[in-house]
Amino acid sequence: MTRTAIIQTTAAGASAELTRRGILPDQPVTLLLDVDEEIVPGRREARARVVAAGLSDKDIDRLIDDARSEAQSLIE
């Protein structure tokens, strides 16, 4: 028998909330995301433009990681 629970938290707090409830790290969970409908189409359109410019998913991931590292160095 599967039990269902609704947990409302932020993405940053999800792991801590699951741990607080005794969910083990290797235990399967299903997340239902409440995504702002205005954001999703914009993201899709932006990704399509980047791919059309000839960049792969791997390139996009690398650019995101580079930007995160840059931003982190400004914070520290």
mmCIF file of C-alpha atoms in Angstrom:
data_model
loop_
_atom_site.group_PDB
_atom_site.id
_atom_site.type_symbol
_atom_site.label_atom_id
_atom_site.label_comp_id
_atom_site.label_asym_id
_atom_site.label_seq_id
_atom_site.Cartn_x
_atom_site.Cartn_y
_atom_site.Cartn_z
ATOM 1 C CA MET A 1 0.000 0.000 0.000
ATOM 2 C CA THR A 2 1.338 3.429 -0.967
ATOM 3 C CA ARG A 3 0.807 6.403 1.306
ATOM 4 C CA THR A 4 0.461 9.872 -0.180
ATOM 5 C CA ALA A 5 1.295 13.140 1.544
ATOM 6 C CA ILE A 6 1.337 16.699 0.270
ATOM 7 C CA ILE A 7 4.311 18.703 1.463
ATOM 8 C CA GLN A 8 4.470 22.373 0.540
ATOM 9 C CA THR A 9 7.999 23.789 0.713
ATOM 10 C CA THR A 10 10.601 25.468 -1.446
ATOM 11 C CA ALA A 11 13.020 23.623 -3.724
ATOM 12 C CA ALA A 12 15.814 24.546 -1.311
ATOM 13 C CA GLY A 13 13.889 23.123 1.634
ATOM 14 C CA ALA A 14 12.711 19.893 -0.012
ATOM 15 C CA SER A 15 15.634 17.732 1.089
ATOM 16 C CA ALA A 16 15.504 18.953 4.682
ATOM 17 C CA GLU A 17 11.737 18.438 4.813
ATOM 18 C CA LEU A 18 12.019 14.863 3.516
ATOM 19 C CA THR A 19 14.792 14.116 6.018
ATOM 20 C CA ARG A 20 12.689 15.591 8.857
ATOM 21 C CA ARG A 21 9.889 13.203 7.890
ATOM 22 C CA GLY A 22 12.236 10.199 8.010
ATOM 23 C CA ILE A 23 12.518 9.655 4.258
ATOM 24 C CA LEU A 24 15.817 7.901 3.552
ATOM 25 C CA PRO A 25 18.084 9.369 0.825
ATOM 26 C CA ASP A 26 17.699 6.292 -1.409
ATOM 27 C CA GLN A 27 13.926 6.035 -0.926
ATOM 28 C CA PRO A 28 11.967 6.873 -4.098
ATOM 29 C CA VAL A 29 9.755 9.968 -3.999
ATOM 30 C CA THR A 30 7.617 11.732 -6.578
ATOM 31 C CA LEU A 31 7.606 15.528 -6.714
ATOM 32 C CA LEU A 32 4.778 17.608 -8.124
ATOM 33 C CA LEU A 33 6.043 21.020 -9.178
ATOM 34 C CA ASP A 34 3.875 24.113 -8.976
ATOM 35 C CA VAL A 35 5.423 26.045 -11.870
ATOM 36 C CA ASP A 36 4.340 29.532 -12.837
ATOM 37 C CA GLU A 37 2.761 29.128 -16.276
ATOM 38 C CA GLU A 38 4.266 32.445 -17.413
ATOM 39 C CA ILE A 39 7.831 31.217 -16.824
ATOM 40 C CA VAL A 40 7.681 27.859 -18.610
ATOM 41 C CA PRO A 41 6.896 29.133 -22.137
ATOM 42 C CA GLY A 42 9.676 31.706 -21.815
ATOM 43 C CA ARG A 43 12.166 29.051 -20.827
ATOM 44 C CA ARG A 44 11.118 26.835 -23.710
ATOM 45 C CA GLU A 45 11.465 29.690 -26.171
ATOM 46 C CA ALA A 46 14.874 30.699 -24.810
ATOM 47 C CA ARG A 47 16.164 27.113 -24.962
ATOM 48 C CA ALA A 48 14.940 26.747 -28.550
ATOM 49 C CA ARG A 49 16.893 29.875 -29.517
ATOM 50 C CA VAL A 50 20.071 28.627 -27.839
ATOM 51 C CA VAL A 51 19.777 25.244 -29.564
ATOM 52 C CA ALA A 52 19.095 27.002 -32.893
ATOM 53 C CA ALA A 53 22.345 28.916 -32.367
ATOM 54 C CA GLY A 54 24.149 25.565 -32.457
ATOM 55 C CA LEU A 55 24.710 24.864 -28.775
ATOM 56 C CA SER A 56 24.104 21.415 -27.301
ATOM 57 C CA ASP A 57 22.614 20.594 -23.906
ATOM 58 C CA LYS A 58 26.166 19.932 -22.723
ATOM 59 C CA ASP A 59 27.223 23.426 -23.862
ATOM 60 C CA ILE A 60 24.244 24.976 -22.096
ATOM 61 C CA ASP A 61 25.042 23.083 -18.869
ATOM 62 C CA ARG A 62 28.675 24.248 -19.058
ATOM 63 C CA LEU A 63 27.610 27.879 -19.546
ATOM 64 C CA ILE A 64 25.256 27.644 -16.560
ATOM 65 C CA ASP A 65 27.992 26.103 -14.388
ATOM 66 C CA ASP A 66 30.439 28.840 -15.456
ATOM 67 C CA ALA A 67 27.903 31.555 -14.596
ATOM 68 C CA ARG A 68 27.208 29.957 -11.200
ATOM 69 C CA SER A 69 30.923 29.814 -10.420
ATOM 70 C CA GLU A 70 31.329 33.448 -11.446
ATOM 71 C CA ALA A 71 28.404 34.543 -9.289
ATOM 72 C CA GLN A 72 29.639 32.484 -6.327
ATOM 73 C CA SER A 73 33.076 34.133 -6.486
ATOM 74 C CA LEU A 74 31.378 37.555 -6.290
ATOM 75 C CA ILE A 75 29.464 36.485 -3.173
ATOM 76 C CA GLU A 76 32.502 35.140 -1.324
#
